[in-house]
GROMACS .gro file of C-alpha atoms in nm:
model
  299
    1UNK     CA    1   9.370   8.512   3.025
    2UNK     CA    2   9.713   8.352   3.071
    3UNK     CA    3  10.074   8.353   2.954
    4UNK     CA    4  10.267   8.024   2.954
    5UNK     CA    5  10.642   8.070   2.913
    6UNK     CA    6  10.835   7.769   2.783
    7UNK     CA    7  11.202   7.765   2.879
    8UNK     CA    8  11.483   7.518   2.820
    9UNK     CA    9  11.803   7.437   2.633
   10UNK     CA   10  11.794   7.464   2.253
   11UNK     CA   11  11.673   7.140   2.090
   12UNK     CA   12  11.544   7.010   2.424
   13UNK     CA   13  11.193   6.937   2.296
   14UNK     CA   14  11.022   7.266   2.384
   15UNK     CA   15  10.808   7.278   2.069
   16UNK     CA   16  10.679   6.926   2.131
   17UNK     CA   17  10.582   7.025   2.486
   18UNK     CA   18  10.418   7.346   2.363
   19UNK     CA   19  10.195   7.152   2.122
   20UNK     CA   20  10.112   6.900   2.395
   21UNK     CA   21  10.003   7.186   2.619
   22UNK     CA   22   9.792   7.340   2.342
   23UNK     CA   23   9.621   7.008   2.264
   24UNK     CA   24   9.544   6.936   2.630
   25UNK     CA   25   9.407   7.284   2.703
   26UNK     CA   26   9.183   7.282   2.396
   27UNK     CA   27   9.061   6.935   2.492
   28UNK     CA   28   8.977   7.048   2.847
   29UNK     CA   29   8.770   7.338   2.715
   30UNK     CA   30   8.569   7.097   2.499
   31UNK     CA   31   8.470   6.880   2.794
   32UNK     CA   32   8.099   6.900   2.895
   33UNK     CA   33   8.195   6.981   3.254
   34UNK     CA   34   8.381   7.296   3.150
   35UNK     CA   35   8.167   7.606   3.203
   36UNK     CA   36   8.427   7.879   3.171
   37UNK     CA   37   8.482   8.122   2.884
   38UNK     CA   38   8.578   7.993   2.540
   39UNK     CA   39   8.942   8.080   2.496
   40UNK     CA   40   9.190   8.065   2.214
   41UNK     CA   41   9.514   7.871   2.274
   42UNK     CA   42   9.791   8.023   2.066
   43UNK     CA   43  10.160   7.939   2.026
   44UNK     CA   44  10.420   8.198   1.931
   45UNK     CA   45  10.768   8.081   1.833
   46UNK     CA   46  11.087   8.177   1.649
   47UNK     CA   47  10.971   7.974   1.349
   48UNK     CA   48  10.642   8.162   1.328
   49UNK     CA   49  10.830   8.495   1.335
   50UNK     CA   50  11.090   8.369   1.084
   51UNK     CA   51  11.376   8.417   1.332
   52UNK     CA   52  11.674   8.221   1.207
   53UNK     CA   53  11.879   8.014   1.454
   54UNK     CA   54  12.195   8.198   1.346
   55UNK     CA   55  12.084   8.525   1.513
   56UNK     CA   56  12.176   8.377   1.852
   57UNK     CA   57  12.541   8.388   1.748
   58UNK     CA   58  12.544   8.768   1.707
   59UNK     CA   59  12.423   8.999   1.984
   60UNK     CA   60  12.349   9.274   1.731
   61UNK     CA   61  12.099   9.045   1.560
   62UNK     CA   62  11.965   8.871   1.869
   63UNK     CA   63  11.851   9.191   2.038
   64UNK     CA   64  11.608   9.301   1.761
   65UNK     CA   65  11.490   8.938   1.730
   66UNK     CA   66  11.394   8.935   2.098
   67UNK     CA   67  11.228   9.275   2.053
   68UNK     CA   68  11.020   9.135   1.766
   69UNK     CA   69  10.917   8.839   1.983
   70UNK     CA   70  10.822   9.065   2.272
   71UNK     CA   71  10.615   9.292   2.047
   72UNK     CA   72  10.432   8.995   1.897
   73UNK     CA   73  10.369   8.856   2.245
   74UNK     CA   74  10.217   9.184   2.363
   75UNK     CA   75   9.996   9.201   2.055
   76UNK     CA   76   9.865   8.845   2.097
   77UNK     CA   77   9.819   8.846   2.473
   78UNK     CA   78   9.467   8.916   2.600
   79UNK     CA   79   9.176   8.816   2.821
   80UNK     CA   80   9.042   8.576   2.556
   81UNK     CA   81   9.373   8.398   2.488
   82UNK     CA   82   9.606   8.148   2.652
   83UNK     CA   83   9.938   8.233   2.489
   84UNK     CA   84  10.226   7.982   2.488
   85UNK     CA   85  10.566   8.141   2.417
   86UNK     CA   86  10.771   7.862   2.261
   87UNK     CA   87  11.126   7.997   2.257
   88UNK     CA   88  11.433   7.930   2.470
   89UNK     CA   89  11.364   8.226   2.702
   90UNK     CA   90  11.706   8.158   2.845
   91UNK     CA   91  11.765   8.509   2.984
   92UNK     CA   92  11.601   8.570   3.321
   93UNK     CA   93  11.579   8.944   3.249
   94UNK     CA   94  11.371   8.873   2.938
   95UNK     CA   95  11.144   8.637   3.132
   96UNK     CA   96  11.096   8.916   3.388
   97UNK     CA   97  11.009   9.160   3.108
   98UNK     CA   98  10.741   8.922   2.979
   99UNK     CA   99  10.614   8.873   3.335
  100UNK     CA  100  10.572   9.250   3.378
  101UNK     CA  101  10.388   9.273   3.046
  102UNK     CA  102  10.154   8.994   3.160
  103UNK     CA  103  10.085   9.175   3.487
  104UNK     CA  104  10.010   9.494   3.298
  105UNK     CA  105   9.757   9.301   3.088
  106UNK     CA  106   9.620   9.138   3.408
  107UNK     CA  107   9.663   8.780   3.288
  108UNK     CA  108   9.783   8.475   3.480
  109UNK     CA  109  10.137   8.348   3.432
  110UNK     CA  110  10.302   8.006   3.433
  111UNK     CA  111  10.653   7.885   3.344
  112UNK     CA  112  10.719   7.538   3.203
  113UNK     CA  113  11.084   7.432   3.231
  114UNK     CA  114  11.171   7.163   2.975
  115UNK     CA  115  11.470   6.977   3.117
  116UNK     CA  116  11.718   6.778   2.905
  117UNK     CA  117  12.088   6.703   2.934
  118UNK     CA  118  12.331   6.899   2.715
  119UNK     CA  119  12.447   6.576   2.550
  120UNK     CA  120  12.091   6.481   2.457
  121UNK     CA  121  12.026   6.830   2.317
  122UNK     CA  122  12.339   6.807   2.101
  123UNK     CA  123  12.239   6.463   1.976
  124UNK     CA  124  11.883   6.571   1.896
  125UNK     CA  125  12.007   6.887   1.727
  126UNK     CA  126  12.246   6.689   1.505
  127UNK     CA  127  11.971   6.447   1.405
  128UNK     CA  128  11.725   6.714   1.289
  129UNK     CA  129  11.640   6.697   0.921
  130UNK     CA  130  11.402   6.994   0.905
  131UNK     CA  131  11.669   7.254   0.833
  132UNK     CA  132  11.632   7.410   1.178
  133UNK     CA  133  11.955   7.294   1.338
  134UNK     CA  134  12.160   7.521   1.559
  135UNK     CA  135  12.523   7.555   1.448
  136UNK     CA  136  12.734   7.354   1.697
  137UNK     CA  137  12.924   7.657   1.828
  138UNK     CA  138  12.601   7.855   1.885
  139UNK     CA  139  12.441   7.555   2.055
  140UNK     CA  140  12.733   7.519   2.297
  141UNK     CA  141  12.730   7.894   2.368
  142UNK     CA  142  12.355   7.901   2.437
  143UNK     CA  143  12.377   7.604   2.674
  144UNK     CA  144  12.662   7.775   2.859
  145UNK     CA  145  12.470   8.106   2.882
  146UNK     CA  146  12.139   7.952   2.987
  147UNK     CA  147  11.990   8.099   3.307
  148UNK     CA  148  11.779   7.834   3.471
  149UNK     CA  149  11.430   7.928   3.598
  150UNK     CA  150  11.373   7.926   3.972
  151UNK     CA  151  11.054   7.882   4.169
  152UNK     CA  152  11.199   8.120   4.428
  153UNK     CA  153  11.151   8.426   4.204
  154UNK     CA  154  10.809   8.566   4.127
  155UNK     CA  155  10.855   8.596   3.750
  156UNK     CA  156  10.919   8.221   3.711
  157UNK     CA  157  10.639   8.112   3.945
  158UNK     CA  158  10.447   7.892   3.933
  159UNK     CA  159  10.728   7.680   3.784
  160UNK     CA  160  10.646   7.338   3.639
  161UNK     CA  161  10.937   7.113   3.543
  162UNK     CA  162  10.908   6.857   3.262
  163UNK     CA  163  11.203   6.610   3.245
  164UNK     CA  164  11.304   6.467   2.908
  165UNK     CA  165  11.208   6.122   3.038
  166UNK     CA  166  10.838   6.219   3.073
  167UNK     CA  167  10.609   6.134   2.784
  168UNK     CA  168  10.364   6.415   2.860
  169UNK     CA  169  10.331   6.747   3.040
  170UNK     CA  170  10.167   6.794   3.384
  171UNK     CA  171   9.842   6.911   3.230
  172UNK     CA  172   9.648   6.922   3.559
  173UNK     CA  173   9.898   7.162   3.714
  174UNK     CA  174   9.912   7.376   3.401
  175UNK     CA  175   9.532   7.389   3.378
  176UNK     CA  176   9.508   7.497   3.740
  177UNK     CA  177   9.772   7.766   3.692
  178UNK     CA  178   9.603   7.923   3.389
  179UNK     CA  179   9.244   7.902   3.516
  180UNK     CA  180   9.273   7.938   3.894
  181UNK     CA  181   9.605   8.110   3.950
  182UNK     CA  182   9.630   8.451   4.110
  183UNK     CA  183   9.609   8.749   3.878
  184UNK     CA  184   9.873   8.983   4.015
  185UNK     CA  185   9.818   9.358   3.989
  186UNK     CA  186  10.043   9.561   3.759
  187UNK     CA  187  10.368   9.699   3.897
  188UNK     CA  188  10.354  10.070   3.972
  189UNK     CA  189  10.636  10.120   3.722
  190UNK     CA  190  10.440   9.959   3.439
  191UNK     CA  191  10.121  10.160   3.482
  192UNK     CA  192  10.054  10.439   3.239
  193UNK     CA  193  10.084  10.782   3.397
  194UNK     CA  194   9.766  10.989   3.350
  195UNK     CA  195   9.840  11.274   3.112
  196UNK     CA  196   9.687  11.618   3.113
  197UNK     CA  197   9.491  11.736   2.806
  198UNK     CA  198   9.675  11.950   2.553
  199UNK     CA  199   9.495  12.270   2.661
  200UNK     CA  200   9.556  12.219   3.035
  201UNK     CA  201   9.832  12.479   3.060
  202UNK     CA  202   9.620  12.743   2.888
  203UNK     CA  203   9.323  12.660   3.114
  204UNK     CA  204   9.546  12.681   3.420
  205UNK     CA  205   9.689  13.021   3.330
  206UNK     CA  206   9.366  13.179   3.205
  207UNK     CA  207   9.149  13.059   3.495
  208UNK     CA  208   9.395  13.175   3.762
  209UNK     CA  209   9.434  13.515   3.591
  210UNK     CA  210   9.056  13.557   3.564
  211UNK     CA  211   9.014  13.474   3.933
  212UNK     CA  212   9.274  13.731   4.038
  213UNK     CA  213   9.090  14.000   3.838
  214UNK     CA  214   8.753  13.888   3.975
  215UNK     CA  215   8.876  13.899   4.337
  216UNK     CA  216   9.008  14.252   4.294
  217UNK     CA  217   8.687  14.365   4.120
  218UNK     CA  218   8.466  14.211   4.387
  219UNK     CA  219   8.665  14.380   4.665
  220UNK     CA  220   8.638  14.718   4.494
  221UNK     CA  221   8.266  14.685   4.423
  222UNK     CA  222   8.150  14.551   4.761
  223UNK     CA  223   8.388  14.744   4.987
  224UNK     CA  224   8.399  14.435   5.209
  225UNK     CA  225   8.697  14.335   5.419
  226UNK     CA  226   8.722  13.962   5.404
  227UNK     CA  227   8.467  13.685   5.429
  228UNK     CA  228   8.320  13.451   5.168
  229UNK     CA  229   8.258  13.587   4.819
  230UNK     CA  230   8.133  13.438   4.492
  231UNK     CA  231   8.332  13.514   4.178
  232UNK     CA  232   8.128  13.544   3.858
  233UNK     CA  233   8.379  13.419   3.601
  234UNK     CA  234   8.107  13.301   3.362
  235UNK     CA  235   7.737  13.208   3.376
  236UNK     CA  236   7.834  12.851   3.469
  237UNK     CA  237   8.163  12.910   3.653
  238UNK     CA  238   8.106  13.081   3.990
  239UNK     CA  239   8.367  12.960   4.243
  240UNK     CA  240   8.346  13.066   4.607
  241UNK     CA  241   8.644  13.185   4.808
  242UNK     CA  242   8.690  13.308   5.165
  243UNK     CA  243   8.925  13.605   5.203
  244UNK     CA  244   9.099  13.724   5.523
  245UNK     CA  245   8.948  14.021   5.718
  246UNK     CA  246   9.148  14.285   5.528
  247UNK     CA  247   9.197  14.416   5.178
  248UNK     CA  248   9.401  14.176   4.968
  249UNK     CA  249   9.648  14.349   4.738
  250UNK     CA  250   9.702  14.275   4.370
  251UNK     CA  251  10.070  14.197   4.430
  252UNK     CA  252   9.977  13.927   4.683
  253UNK     CA  253   9.737  13.762   4.443
  254UNK     CA  254   9.982  13.784   4.152
  255UNK     CA  255  10.252  13.619   4.364
  256UNK     CA  256  10.017  13.336   4.467
  257UNK     CA  257   9.905  13.293   4.106
  258UNK     CA  258  10.266  13.255   3.986
  259UNK     CA  259  10.337  12.999   4.258
  260UNK     CA  260  10.018  12.808   4.183
  261UNK     CA  261  10.083  12.798   3.808
  262UNK     CA  262  10.446  12.692   3.857
  263UNK     CA  263  10.354  12.402   4.082
  264UNK     CA  264  10.079  12.270   3.855
  265UNK     CA  265  10.271  12.333   3.533
  266UNK     CA  266  10.522  12.069   3.647
  267UNK     CA  267  10.238  11.819   3.689
  268UNK     CA  268  10.115  11.898   3.338
  269UNK     CA  269  10.451  11.874   3.160
  270UNK     CA  270  10.599  11.580   3.351
  271UNK     CA  271  10.285  11.383   3.434
  272UNK     CA  272  10.147  11.307   3.776
  273UNK     CA  273  10.170  11.030   4.035
  274UNK     CA  274   9.807  11.075   4.134
  275UNK     CA  275   9.588  10.767   4.095
  276UNK     CA  276   9.301  10.779   3.851
  277UNK     CA  277   9.203  11.050   3.606
  278UNK     CA  278   9.324  11.403   3.678
  279UNK     CA  279   9.065  11.675   3.619
  280UNK     CA  280   9.204  11.983   3.445
  281UNK     CA  281   8.869  12.148   3.370
  282UNK     CA  282   8.808  12.516   3.444
  283UNK     CA  283   8.585  12.424   3.740
  284UNK     CA  284   8.852  12.204   3.893
  285UNK     CA  285   9.131  12.460   3.839
  286UNK     CA  286   8.915  12.735   3.990
  287UNK     CA  287   8.840  12.528   4.301
  288UNK     CA  288   9.209  12.438   4.341
  289UNK     CA  289   9.319  12.799   4.306
  290UNK     CA  290   9.055  12.917   4.553
  291UNK     CA  291   9.175  12.664   4.808
  292UNK     CA  292   9.538  12.762   4.740
  293UNK     CA  293   9.466  13.134   4.794
  294UNK     CA  294   9.267  13.067   5.113
  295UNK     CA  295   9.546  12.857   5.255
  296UNK     CA  296   9.830  13.095   5.170
  297UNK     CA  297   9.694  13.444   5.239
  298UNK     CA  298   9.799  13.589   5.573
  299UNK     CA  299   9.508  13.696   5.802
   0.00000   0.00000   0.00000
């Protein structure tokens, strides 16, 4: 349904805002005037995934921690869920990665920027008594490295800013974003490429070979020079093909078969850019080969 990305300095109050958002959204869905689908509101955070604050001081540890967060986000995101990602999300490239995943799942997106001054964040971090403090050097480094969200880029939009002086979040704007916002289509680069079945190459080779033999047999049996003919490959597979007004030689057909197989083998092994499901059945291959022969035989 929707992905809400929380972003801000460490110890800026992001978790408090995430729980405010969750409480407000759940309350809205309990109102008598609400007639939409019943949705789950879920929060995913470093604490839930047991990611220690110290990993942000070592790039070798931070990278797998972000990967674990991204995997958990993908697993939890869905049409029946409003997912709030309660982490710093301080790297714009990571926010873009989450945005692309949301588009692939066809859910709405929203970014909530929790604003606080560095001095306030340091003071709040020092006063924590829950054992979840950031080491001072890591805190300073994260504040320095923070990449602020921008409403000018699509992966941070719509962007809702919550200053540290506000007691609550802009629930009306958040509600509108997650229930009425535009669901953007997936990027072309994120869409799964249709794959051919495992026996497609065998079907391609065998069907083209059978058609070459059938064309030569039909020419020899009918003594016709060109025109439309029906090839009896099987009781259910009887493709039609129109030949030029002359005898077609075996070498010509073998050359066209090799070219045809080579072209389509690439589509099988590397995938295809065609939209929708690709049909690699015998009937489809036979029709394609017939059209290929008709278009490439000289009159």
